[in-house]
Tab-separated table of C-alpha atoms and ligand atoms in Angstrom:
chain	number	residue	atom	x	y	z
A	1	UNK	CA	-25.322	-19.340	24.343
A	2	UNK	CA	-25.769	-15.243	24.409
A	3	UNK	CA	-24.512	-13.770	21.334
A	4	UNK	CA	-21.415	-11.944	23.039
A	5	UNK	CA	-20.499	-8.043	22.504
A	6	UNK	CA	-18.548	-6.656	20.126
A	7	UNK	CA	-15.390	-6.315	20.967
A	8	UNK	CA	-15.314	-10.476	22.630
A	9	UNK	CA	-16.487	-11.196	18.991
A	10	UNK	CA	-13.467	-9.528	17.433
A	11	UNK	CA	-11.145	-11.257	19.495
A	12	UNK	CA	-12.700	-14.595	20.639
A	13	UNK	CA	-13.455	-15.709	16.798
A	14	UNK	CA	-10.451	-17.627	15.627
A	15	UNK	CA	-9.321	-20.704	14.085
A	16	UNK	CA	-9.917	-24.667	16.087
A	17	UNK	CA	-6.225	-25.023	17.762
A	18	UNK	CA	-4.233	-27.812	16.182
A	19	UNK	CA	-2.604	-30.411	17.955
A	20	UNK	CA	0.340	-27.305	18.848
A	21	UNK	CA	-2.462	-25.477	21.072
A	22	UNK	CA	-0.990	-22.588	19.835
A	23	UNK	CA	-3.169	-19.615	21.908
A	24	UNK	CA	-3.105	-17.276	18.438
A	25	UNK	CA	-4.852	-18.704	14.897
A	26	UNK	CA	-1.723	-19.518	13.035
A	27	UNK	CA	-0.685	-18.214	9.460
A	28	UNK	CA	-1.361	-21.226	6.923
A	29	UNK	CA	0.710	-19.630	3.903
A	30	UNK	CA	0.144	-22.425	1.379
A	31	UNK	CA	-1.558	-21.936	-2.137
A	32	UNK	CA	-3.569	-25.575	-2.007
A	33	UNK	CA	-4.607	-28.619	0.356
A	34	UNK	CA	-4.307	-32.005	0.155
A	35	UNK	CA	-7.148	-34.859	-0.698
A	36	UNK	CA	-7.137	-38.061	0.745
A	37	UNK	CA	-8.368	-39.404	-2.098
A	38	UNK	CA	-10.076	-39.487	-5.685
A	39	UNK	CA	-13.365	-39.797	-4.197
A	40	UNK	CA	-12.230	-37.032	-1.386
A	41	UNK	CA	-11.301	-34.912	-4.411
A	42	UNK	CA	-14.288	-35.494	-6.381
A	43	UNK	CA	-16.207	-34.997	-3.219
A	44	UNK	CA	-14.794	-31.771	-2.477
A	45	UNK	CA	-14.714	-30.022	-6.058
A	46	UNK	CA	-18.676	-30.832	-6.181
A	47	UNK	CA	-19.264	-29.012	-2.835
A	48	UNK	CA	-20.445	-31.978	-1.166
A	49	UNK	CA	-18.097	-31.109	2.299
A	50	UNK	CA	-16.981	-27.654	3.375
A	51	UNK	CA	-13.385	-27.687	2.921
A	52	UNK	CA	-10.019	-25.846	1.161
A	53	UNK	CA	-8.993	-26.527	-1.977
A	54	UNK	CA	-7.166	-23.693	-3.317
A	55	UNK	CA	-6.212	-19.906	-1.175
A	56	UNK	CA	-8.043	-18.664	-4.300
A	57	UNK	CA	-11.166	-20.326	-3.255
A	58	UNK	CA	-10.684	-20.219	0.613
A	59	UNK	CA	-7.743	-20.327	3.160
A	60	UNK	CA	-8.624	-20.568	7.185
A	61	UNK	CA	-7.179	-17.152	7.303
A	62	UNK	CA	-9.384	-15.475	4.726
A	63	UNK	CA	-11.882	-17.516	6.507
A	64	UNK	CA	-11.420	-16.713	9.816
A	65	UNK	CA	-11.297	-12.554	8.429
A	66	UNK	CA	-14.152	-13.099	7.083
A	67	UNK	CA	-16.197	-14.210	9.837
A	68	UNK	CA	-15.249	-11.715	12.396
A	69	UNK	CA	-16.414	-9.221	9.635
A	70	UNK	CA	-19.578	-10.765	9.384
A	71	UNK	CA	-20.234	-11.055	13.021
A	72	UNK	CA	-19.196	-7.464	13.205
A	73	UNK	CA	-21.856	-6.349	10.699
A	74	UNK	CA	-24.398	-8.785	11.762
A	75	UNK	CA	-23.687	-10.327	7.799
A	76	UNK	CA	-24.805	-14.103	6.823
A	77	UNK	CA	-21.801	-14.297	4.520
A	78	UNK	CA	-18.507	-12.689	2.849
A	79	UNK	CA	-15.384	-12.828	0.905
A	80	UNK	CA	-12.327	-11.194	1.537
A	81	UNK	CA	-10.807	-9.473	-1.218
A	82	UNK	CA	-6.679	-8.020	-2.226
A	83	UNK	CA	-8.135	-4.777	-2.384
A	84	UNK	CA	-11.302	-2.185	-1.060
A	85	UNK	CA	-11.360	-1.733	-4.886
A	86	UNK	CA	-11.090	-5.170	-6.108
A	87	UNK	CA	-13.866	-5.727	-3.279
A	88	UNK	CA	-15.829	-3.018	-5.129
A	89	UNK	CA	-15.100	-4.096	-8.648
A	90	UNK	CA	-16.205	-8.064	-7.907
A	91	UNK	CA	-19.181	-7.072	-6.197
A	92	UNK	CA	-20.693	-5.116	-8.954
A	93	UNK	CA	-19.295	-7.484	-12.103
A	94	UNK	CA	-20.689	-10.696	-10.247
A	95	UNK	CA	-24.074	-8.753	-9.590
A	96	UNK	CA	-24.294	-6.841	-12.859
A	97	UNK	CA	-25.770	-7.926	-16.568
A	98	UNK	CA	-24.951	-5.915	-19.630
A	99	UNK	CA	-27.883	-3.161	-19.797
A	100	UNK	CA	-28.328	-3.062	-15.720
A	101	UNK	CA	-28.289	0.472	-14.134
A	102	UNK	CA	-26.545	1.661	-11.063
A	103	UNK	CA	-28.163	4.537	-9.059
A	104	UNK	CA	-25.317	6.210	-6.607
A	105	UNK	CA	-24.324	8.885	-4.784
A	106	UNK	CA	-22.462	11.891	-6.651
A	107	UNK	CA	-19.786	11.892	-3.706
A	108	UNK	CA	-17.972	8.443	-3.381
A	109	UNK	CA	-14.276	7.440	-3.507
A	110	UNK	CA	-12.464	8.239	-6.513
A	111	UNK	CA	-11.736	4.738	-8.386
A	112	UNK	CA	-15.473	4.048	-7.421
A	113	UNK	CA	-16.608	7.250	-9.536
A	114	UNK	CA	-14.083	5.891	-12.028
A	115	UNK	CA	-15.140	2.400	-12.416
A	116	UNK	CA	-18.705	4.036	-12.546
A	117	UNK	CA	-17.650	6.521	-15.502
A	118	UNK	CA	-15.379	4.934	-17.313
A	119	UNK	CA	-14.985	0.971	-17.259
A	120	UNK	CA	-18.894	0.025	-16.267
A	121	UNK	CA	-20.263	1.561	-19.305
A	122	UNK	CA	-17.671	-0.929	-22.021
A	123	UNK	CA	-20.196	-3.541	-21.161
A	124	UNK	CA	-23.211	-0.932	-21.353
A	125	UNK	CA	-24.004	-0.915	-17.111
A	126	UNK	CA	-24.770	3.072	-16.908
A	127	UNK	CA	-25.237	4.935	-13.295
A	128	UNK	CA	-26.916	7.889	-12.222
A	129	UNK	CA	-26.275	10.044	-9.908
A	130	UNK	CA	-27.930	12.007	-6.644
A	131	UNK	CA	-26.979	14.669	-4.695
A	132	UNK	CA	-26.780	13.570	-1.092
A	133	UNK	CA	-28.438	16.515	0.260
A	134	UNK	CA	-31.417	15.544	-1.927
A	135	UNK	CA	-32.281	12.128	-1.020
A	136	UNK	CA	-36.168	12.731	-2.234
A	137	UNK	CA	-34.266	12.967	-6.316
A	138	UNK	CA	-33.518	9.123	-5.893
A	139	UNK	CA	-36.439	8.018	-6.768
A	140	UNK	CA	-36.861	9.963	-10.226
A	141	UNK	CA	-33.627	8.411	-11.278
A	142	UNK	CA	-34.967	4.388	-10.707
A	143	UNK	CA	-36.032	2.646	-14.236
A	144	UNK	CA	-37.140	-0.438	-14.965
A	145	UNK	CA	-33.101	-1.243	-15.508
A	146	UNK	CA	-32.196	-0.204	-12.188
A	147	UNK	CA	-30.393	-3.516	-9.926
A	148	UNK	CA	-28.133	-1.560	-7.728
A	149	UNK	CA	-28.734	1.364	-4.992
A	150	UNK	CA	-25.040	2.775	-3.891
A	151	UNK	CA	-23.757	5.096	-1.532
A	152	UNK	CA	-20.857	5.799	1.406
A	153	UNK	CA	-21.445	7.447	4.410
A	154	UNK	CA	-19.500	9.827	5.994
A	155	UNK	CA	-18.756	10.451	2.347
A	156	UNK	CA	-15.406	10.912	1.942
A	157	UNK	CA	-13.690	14.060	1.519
A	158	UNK	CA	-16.337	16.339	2.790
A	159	UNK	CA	-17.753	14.217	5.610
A	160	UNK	CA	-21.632	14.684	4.496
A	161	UNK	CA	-23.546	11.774	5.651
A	162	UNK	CA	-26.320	9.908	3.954
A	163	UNK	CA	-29.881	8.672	5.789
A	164	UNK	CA	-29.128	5.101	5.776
A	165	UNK	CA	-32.738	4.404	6.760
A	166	UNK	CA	-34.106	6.490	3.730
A	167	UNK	CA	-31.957	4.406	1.365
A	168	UNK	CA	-32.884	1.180	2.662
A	169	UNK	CA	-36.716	2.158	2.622
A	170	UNK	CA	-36.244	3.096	-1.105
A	171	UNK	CA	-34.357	0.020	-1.981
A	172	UNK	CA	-36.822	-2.279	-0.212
A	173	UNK	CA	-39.857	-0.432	-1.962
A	174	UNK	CA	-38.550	-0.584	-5.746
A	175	UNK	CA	-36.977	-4.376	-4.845
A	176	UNK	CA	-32.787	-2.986	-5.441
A	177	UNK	CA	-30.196	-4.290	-4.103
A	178	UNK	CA	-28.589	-1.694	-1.827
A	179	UNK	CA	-24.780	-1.527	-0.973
A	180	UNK	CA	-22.847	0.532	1.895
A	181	UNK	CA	-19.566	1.185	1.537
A	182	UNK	CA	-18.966	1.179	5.437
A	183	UNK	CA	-15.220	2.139	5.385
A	184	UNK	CA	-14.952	5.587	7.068
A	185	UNK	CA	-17.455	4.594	9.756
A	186	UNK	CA	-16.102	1.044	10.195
A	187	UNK	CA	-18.717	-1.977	11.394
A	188	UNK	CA	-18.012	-0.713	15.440
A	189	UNK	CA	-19.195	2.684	14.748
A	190	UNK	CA	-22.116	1.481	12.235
A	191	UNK	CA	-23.987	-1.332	10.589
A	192	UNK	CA	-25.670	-0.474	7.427
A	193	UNK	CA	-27.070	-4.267	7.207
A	194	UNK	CA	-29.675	-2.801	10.037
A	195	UNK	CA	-31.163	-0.209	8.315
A	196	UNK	CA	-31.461	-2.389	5.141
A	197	UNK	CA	-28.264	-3.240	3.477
A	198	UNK	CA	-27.606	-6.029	1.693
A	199	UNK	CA	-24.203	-5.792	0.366
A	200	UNK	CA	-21.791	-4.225	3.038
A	201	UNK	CA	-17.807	-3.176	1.674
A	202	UNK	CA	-15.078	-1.952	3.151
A	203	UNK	CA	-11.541	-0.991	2.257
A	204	UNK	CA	-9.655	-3.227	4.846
A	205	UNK	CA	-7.356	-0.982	4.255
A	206	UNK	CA	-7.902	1.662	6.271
A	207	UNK	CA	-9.287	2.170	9.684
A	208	UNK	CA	-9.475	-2.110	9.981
A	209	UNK	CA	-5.932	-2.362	9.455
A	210	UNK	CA	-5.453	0.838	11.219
A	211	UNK	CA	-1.552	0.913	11.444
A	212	UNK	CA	-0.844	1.331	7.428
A	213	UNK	CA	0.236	-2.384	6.592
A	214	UNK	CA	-1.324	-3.982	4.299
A	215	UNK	CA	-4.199	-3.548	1.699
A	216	UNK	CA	-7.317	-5.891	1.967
A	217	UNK	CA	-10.986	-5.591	1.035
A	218	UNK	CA	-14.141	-7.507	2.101
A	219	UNK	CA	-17.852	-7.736	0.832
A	220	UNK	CA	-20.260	-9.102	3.442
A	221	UNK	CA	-23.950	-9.784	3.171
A	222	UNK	CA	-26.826	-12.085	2.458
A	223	UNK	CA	-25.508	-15.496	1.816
A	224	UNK	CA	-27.421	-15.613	-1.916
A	225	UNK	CA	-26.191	-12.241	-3.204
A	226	UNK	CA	-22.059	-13.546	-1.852
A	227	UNK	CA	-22.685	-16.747	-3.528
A	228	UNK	CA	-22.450	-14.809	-6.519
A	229	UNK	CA	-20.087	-12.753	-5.741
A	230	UNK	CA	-18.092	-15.783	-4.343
A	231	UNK	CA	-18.101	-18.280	-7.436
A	232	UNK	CA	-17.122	-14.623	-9.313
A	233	UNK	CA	-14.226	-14.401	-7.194
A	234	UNK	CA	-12.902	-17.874	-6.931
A	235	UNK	CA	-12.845	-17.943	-11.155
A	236	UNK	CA	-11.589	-14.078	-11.788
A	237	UNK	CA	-8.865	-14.133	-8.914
A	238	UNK	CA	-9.438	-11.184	-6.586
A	239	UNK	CA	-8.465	-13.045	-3.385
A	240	UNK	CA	-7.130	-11.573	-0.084
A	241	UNK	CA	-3.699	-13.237	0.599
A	242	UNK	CA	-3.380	-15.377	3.779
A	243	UNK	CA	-0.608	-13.548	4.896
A	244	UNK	CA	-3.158	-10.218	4.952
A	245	UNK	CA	-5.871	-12.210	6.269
A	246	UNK	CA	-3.862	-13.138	9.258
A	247	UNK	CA	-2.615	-9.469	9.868
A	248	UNK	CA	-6.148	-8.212	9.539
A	249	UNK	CA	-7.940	-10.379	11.547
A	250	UNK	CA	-5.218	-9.738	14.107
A	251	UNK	CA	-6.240	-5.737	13.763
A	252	UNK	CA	-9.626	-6.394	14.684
A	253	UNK	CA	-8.712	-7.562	17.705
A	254	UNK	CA	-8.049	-3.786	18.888
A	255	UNK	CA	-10.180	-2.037	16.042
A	256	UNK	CA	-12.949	-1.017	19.653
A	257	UNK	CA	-10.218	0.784	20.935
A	258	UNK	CA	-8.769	2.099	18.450
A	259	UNK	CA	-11.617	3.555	16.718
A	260	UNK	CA	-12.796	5.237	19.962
A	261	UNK	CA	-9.242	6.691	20.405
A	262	UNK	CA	-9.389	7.420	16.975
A	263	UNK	CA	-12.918	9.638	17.512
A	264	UNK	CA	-12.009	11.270	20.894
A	265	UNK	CA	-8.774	12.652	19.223
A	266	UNK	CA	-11.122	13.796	15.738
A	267	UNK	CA	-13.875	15.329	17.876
A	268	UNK	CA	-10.881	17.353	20.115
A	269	UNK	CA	-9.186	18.265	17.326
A	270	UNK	CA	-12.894	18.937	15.282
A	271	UNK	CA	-13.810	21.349	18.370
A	272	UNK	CA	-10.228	23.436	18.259
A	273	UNK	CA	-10.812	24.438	14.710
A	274	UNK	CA	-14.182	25.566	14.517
A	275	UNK	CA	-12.802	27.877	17.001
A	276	UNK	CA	-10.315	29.239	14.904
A	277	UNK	CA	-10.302	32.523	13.523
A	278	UNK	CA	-8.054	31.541	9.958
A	279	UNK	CA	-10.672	28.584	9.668
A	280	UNK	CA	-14.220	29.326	7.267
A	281	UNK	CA	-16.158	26.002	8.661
A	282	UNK	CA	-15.953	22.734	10.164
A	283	UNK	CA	-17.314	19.153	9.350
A	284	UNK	CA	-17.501	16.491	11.783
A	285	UNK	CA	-20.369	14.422	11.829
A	286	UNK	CA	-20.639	14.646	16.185
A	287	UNK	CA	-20.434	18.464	15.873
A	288	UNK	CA	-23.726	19.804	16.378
A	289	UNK	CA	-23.222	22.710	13.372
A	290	UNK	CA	-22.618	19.639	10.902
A	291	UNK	CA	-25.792	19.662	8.440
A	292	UNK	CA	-27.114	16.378	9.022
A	293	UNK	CA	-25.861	16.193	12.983
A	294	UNK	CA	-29.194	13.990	13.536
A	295	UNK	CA	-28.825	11.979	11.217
A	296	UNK	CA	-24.988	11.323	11.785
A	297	UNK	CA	-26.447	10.862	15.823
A	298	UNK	CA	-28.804	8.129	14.625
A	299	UNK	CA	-27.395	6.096	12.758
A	300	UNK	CA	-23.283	6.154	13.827
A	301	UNK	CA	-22.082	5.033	17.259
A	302	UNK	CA	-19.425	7.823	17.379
A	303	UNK	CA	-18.307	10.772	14.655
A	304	UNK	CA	-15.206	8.626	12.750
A	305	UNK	CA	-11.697	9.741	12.546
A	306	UNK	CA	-12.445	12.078	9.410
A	307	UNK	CA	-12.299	16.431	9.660
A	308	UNK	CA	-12.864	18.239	6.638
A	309	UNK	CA	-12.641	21.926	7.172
A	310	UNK	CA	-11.699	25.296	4.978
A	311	UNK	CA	-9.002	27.338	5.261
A	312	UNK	CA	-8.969	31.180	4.483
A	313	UNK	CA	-8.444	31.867	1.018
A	314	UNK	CA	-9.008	29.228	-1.741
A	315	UNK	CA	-6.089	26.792	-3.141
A	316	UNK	CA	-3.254	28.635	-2.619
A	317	UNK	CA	-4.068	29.174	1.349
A	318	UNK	CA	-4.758	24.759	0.788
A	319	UNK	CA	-1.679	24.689	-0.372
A	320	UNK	CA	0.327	26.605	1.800
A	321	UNK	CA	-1.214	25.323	4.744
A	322	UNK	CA	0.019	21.904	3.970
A	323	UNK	CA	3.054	23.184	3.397
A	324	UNK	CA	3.555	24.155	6.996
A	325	UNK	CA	2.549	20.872	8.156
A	326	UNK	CA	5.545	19.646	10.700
A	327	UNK	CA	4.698	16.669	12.293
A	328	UNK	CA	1.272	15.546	10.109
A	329	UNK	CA	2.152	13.159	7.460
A	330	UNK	CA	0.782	14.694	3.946
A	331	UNK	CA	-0.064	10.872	2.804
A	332	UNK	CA	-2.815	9.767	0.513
A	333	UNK	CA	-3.913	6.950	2.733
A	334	UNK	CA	-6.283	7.673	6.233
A	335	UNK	CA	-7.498	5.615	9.555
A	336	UNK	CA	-3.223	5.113	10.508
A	337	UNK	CA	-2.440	5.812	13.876
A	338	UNK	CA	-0.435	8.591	12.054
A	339	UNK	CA	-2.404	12.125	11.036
A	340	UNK	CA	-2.520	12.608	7.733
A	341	UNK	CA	-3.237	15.832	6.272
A	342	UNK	CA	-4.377	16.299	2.604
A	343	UNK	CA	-5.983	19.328	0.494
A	344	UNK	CA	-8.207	17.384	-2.449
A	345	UNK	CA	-8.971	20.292	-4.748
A	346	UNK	CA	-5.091	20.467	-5.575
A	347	UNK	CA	-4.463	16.127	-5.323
A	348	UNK	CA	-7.190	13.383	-5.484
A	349	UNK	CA	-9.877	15.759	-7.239
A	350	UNK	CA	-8.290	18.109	-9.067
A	351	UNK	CA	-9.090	16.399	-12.395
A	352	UNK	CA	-12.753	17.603	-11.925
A	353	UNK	CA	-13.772	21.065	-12.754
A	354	UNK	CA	-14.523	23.129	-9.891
A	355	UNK	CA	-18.293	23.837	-10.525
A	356	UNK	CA	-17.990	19.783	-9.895
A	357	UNK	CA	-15.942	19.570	-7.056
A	358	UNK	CA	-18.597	22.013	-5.442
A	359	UNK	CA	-21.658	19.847	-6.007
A	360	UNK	CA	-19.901	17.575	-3.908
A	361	UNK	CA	-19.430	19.627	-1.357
A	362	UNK	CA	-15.026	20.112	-2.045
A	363	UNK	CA	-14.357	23.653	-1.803
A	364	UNK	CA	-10.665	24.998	-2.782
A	365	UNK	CA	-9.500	25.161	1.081
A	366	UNK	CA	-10.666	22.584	2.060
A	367	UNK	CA	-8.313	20.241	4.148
A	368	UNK	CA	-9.005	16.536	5.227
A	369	UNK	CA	-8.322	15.499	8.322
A	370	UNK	CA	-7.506	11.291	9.190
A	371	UNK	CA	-7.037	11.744	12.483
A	372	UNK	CA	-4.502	9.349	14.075
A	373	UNK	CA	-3.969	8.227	17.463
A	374	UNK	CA	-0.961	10.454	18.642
A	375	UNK	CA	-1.944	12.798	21.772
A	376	UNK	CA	-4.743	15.301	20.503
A	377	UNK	CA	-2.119	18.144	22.104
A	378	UNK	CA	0.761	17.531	19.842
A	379	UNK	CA	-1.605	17.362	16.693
A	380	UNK	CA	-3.943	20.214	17.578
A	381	UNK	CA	-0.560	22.268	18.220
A	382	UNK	CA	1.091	21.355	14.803
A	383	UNK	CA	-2.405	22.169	12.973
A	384	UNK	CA	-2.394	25.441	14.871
A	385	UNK	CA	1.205	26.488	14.096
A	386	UNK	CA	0.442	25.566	10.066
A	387	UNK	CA	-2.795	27.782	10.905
A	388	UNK	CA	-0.517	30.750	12.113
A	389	UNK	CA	1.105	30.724	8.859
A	390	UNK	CA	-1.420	31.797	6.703
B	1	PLP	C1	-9.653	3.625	0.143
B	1	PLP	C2	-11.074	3.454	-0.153
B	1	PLP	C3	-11.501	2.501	-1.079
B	1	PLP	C4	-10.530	1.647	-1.868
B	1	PLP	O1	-9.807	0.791	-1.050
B	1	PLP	P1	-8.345	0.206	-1.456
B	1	PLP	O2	-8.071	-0.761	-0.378
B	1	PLP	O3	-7.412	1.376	-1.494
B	1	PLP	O4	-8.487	-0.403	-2.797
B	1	PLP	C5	-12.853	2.377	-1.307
B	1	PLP	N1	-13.756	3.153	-0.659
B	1	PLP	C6	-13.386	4.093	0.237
B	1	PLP	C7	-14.419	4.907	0.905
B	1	PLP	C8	-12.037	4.287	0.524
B	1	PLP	O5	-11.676	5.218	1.400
């Protein structure tokens, strides 16, 4: 049969009906399944049949999550995880010996950086770092020790984006495994597994979920590298609950039209700022001034729900900005239908020094942007009358 689209994927995969018919996959909120019989049990613990034993090991809704994902990102394999970071965690701990080197990007989510700095290097895995407007430095930073190539794209605050194609090229030549973090781009608007990804993550949490619900994570990829991270998983306890499962595979039913709501609204509201006189620049990935507009153009379907821009005058303007925020929620979560509005010099990153915070591109005005879906008129206008303020 022709492999259908996209969107028919995200709502056609589901569950075999039981004998109810029921038209939706039902929830199946139970913690274990039942064996016919000693040998059925014996049978089933040796991985002789494809089955459930225990929601830590599988459930048909972490199952059914799962495979939409992978369909999505054109992935052999997954597991769903409680968390983006748990997803992030597992995947590197199943993956990783003592002594094994990590080569990432300098920008990436904040408990990434963390685990990177602080908790990888008790059992002596080290990481280096590149700047992401310096791709060609990669290289000089592989050793014999290196395992792992990592980076996100759009990066998140600033919204710089990262030549998937270079990456996978480099990870195929020195024989790394490389890992996306897909999360602010989501699988509709891109698919790092085609440029030469073997590990895809995302934080379910955000744009998948899309209407600020619950938390999930999910690692998808070649089936030999999740086997790892699988029997990891099922023994160390990082599992998705059913319940989540359910609600995010039910999300991905509308995650097509969502996300292109999402990115009309971001590029309208993207387009009123760089016109704006209080305003120093403007990142979007689908504005043509961005840095790497050709690459963003390449490799992403559409620009993501993400604006980072400055205001006039350094923290305090930041600040003060948010301050006049009416109807923008000032949350620290992003891809809700709501519009949240934060200022990461004075929140997420103000524990780095500022000479850091600039080599990754976070300036002391600058404000990010998670566009929601309300009408781009009523969120340009309360952006504007906070932008009259200052
Ligand atoms: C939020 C986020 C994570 C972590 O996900 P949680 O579900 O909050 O644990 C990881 N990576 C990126 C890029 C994120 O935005």
């Amino acid at each position: 049969m022709k492999k259908k689209q996209f969107e028919t994927e995200a709502i056609r995969t589901q569950l075999e009906r039981t004998e109810f018919l029921e038209h939706t996959s039902p929830l199946y909120l139970t913690s274990s399944f039942v064996f016919e019989d000693a040998e059925d049990m014996r049978a089933s613990f040796a991985e002789e049949k494809e089955r459930n034993i225990y929601s830590r090991f599988t459930n048909p809704n972490t199952s059914e999550f799962v495979e939409k994902i992978c369909k999505m990102e054109g992935a052999e394999s997954g597991y769903a995880f409680a968390t983006g970071m748990a997803a992030i965690f597992s995947t590197f701990a199943a993956l990783l010996d003592s002594g094994d080197h990590i080569v990432s990007a300098r920008s990436v989510f904040g408990s990434t950086h963390t685990l990177f700095t602080k908790y990888l290097p008790k059992w002596h895995i080290e990481t280096s770092y590149f700047n992401i407007n310096e791709p060609e430095s990669i290289e000089q930073l592989i050793t014999p020790k290196t395992k792992i190539l990592f980076a996100e794209s759009p990066t998140n605050p600033a919204v710089d984006i990262i030549d998937l194609e270079v990456l996978g090229n480099i990870s195929k030549k020195h024989n790394l495994i490389l890992i996306i973090d897909n999360c602010f781009a989501t699988p509709y608007i891109q698919q790092p597994i085609k440029f030469g990804a073997h590990l895809v993550i995302h934080s379910a949490t955000k744009l998948i979920d899309g209407q600020g619900r619950v938390l999930g994570g999910v690692t998808v990829g070649s089936a030999d590298l999740i086997r790892d991270i699988y029997l990891f998983s099922r023994n160390t306890g990082p599992a998705l609950s059913p319940f989540n499962a359910w609600t995010l595979s039910k999300s991905l039913e509308t995650l097509a039209v969502r996300v292109d709501r999402h990115c009309e609204n971001a590029l309208k509201v993207a387009e009123f700022l760089e016109a704006h006189p209080k305003v120093n620049w403007v990142k979007y990935p689908f504005l043509k001034s961005h840095p790497q507009y050709e690459v963003a153009k390449k490799q992403m379907k559409l620009g993501g729900n993400i604006v980072a821009f400055e205001v006039e005058g350094g923290i305090a303007s930041g600040r003060q900005f948010l301050n006049a925020i009416k109807m923008c929620s000032l949350s620290a979560n992003l891809g809700d239908t709501r519009t949240i509005v934060t200022h990461p010099a004075s929140t997420t990153h103000s524990s780095l020094e500022e000479k850091d915070r600039l080599v990754v591109n976070i300036t002391d005005g600058l404000v990010r942007v998670s566009v929601g879906l309300e009408h781009a008129d009523d969120i340009i206008q309360d952006l504007e009358q906070a932008l009259n303020t200052q």
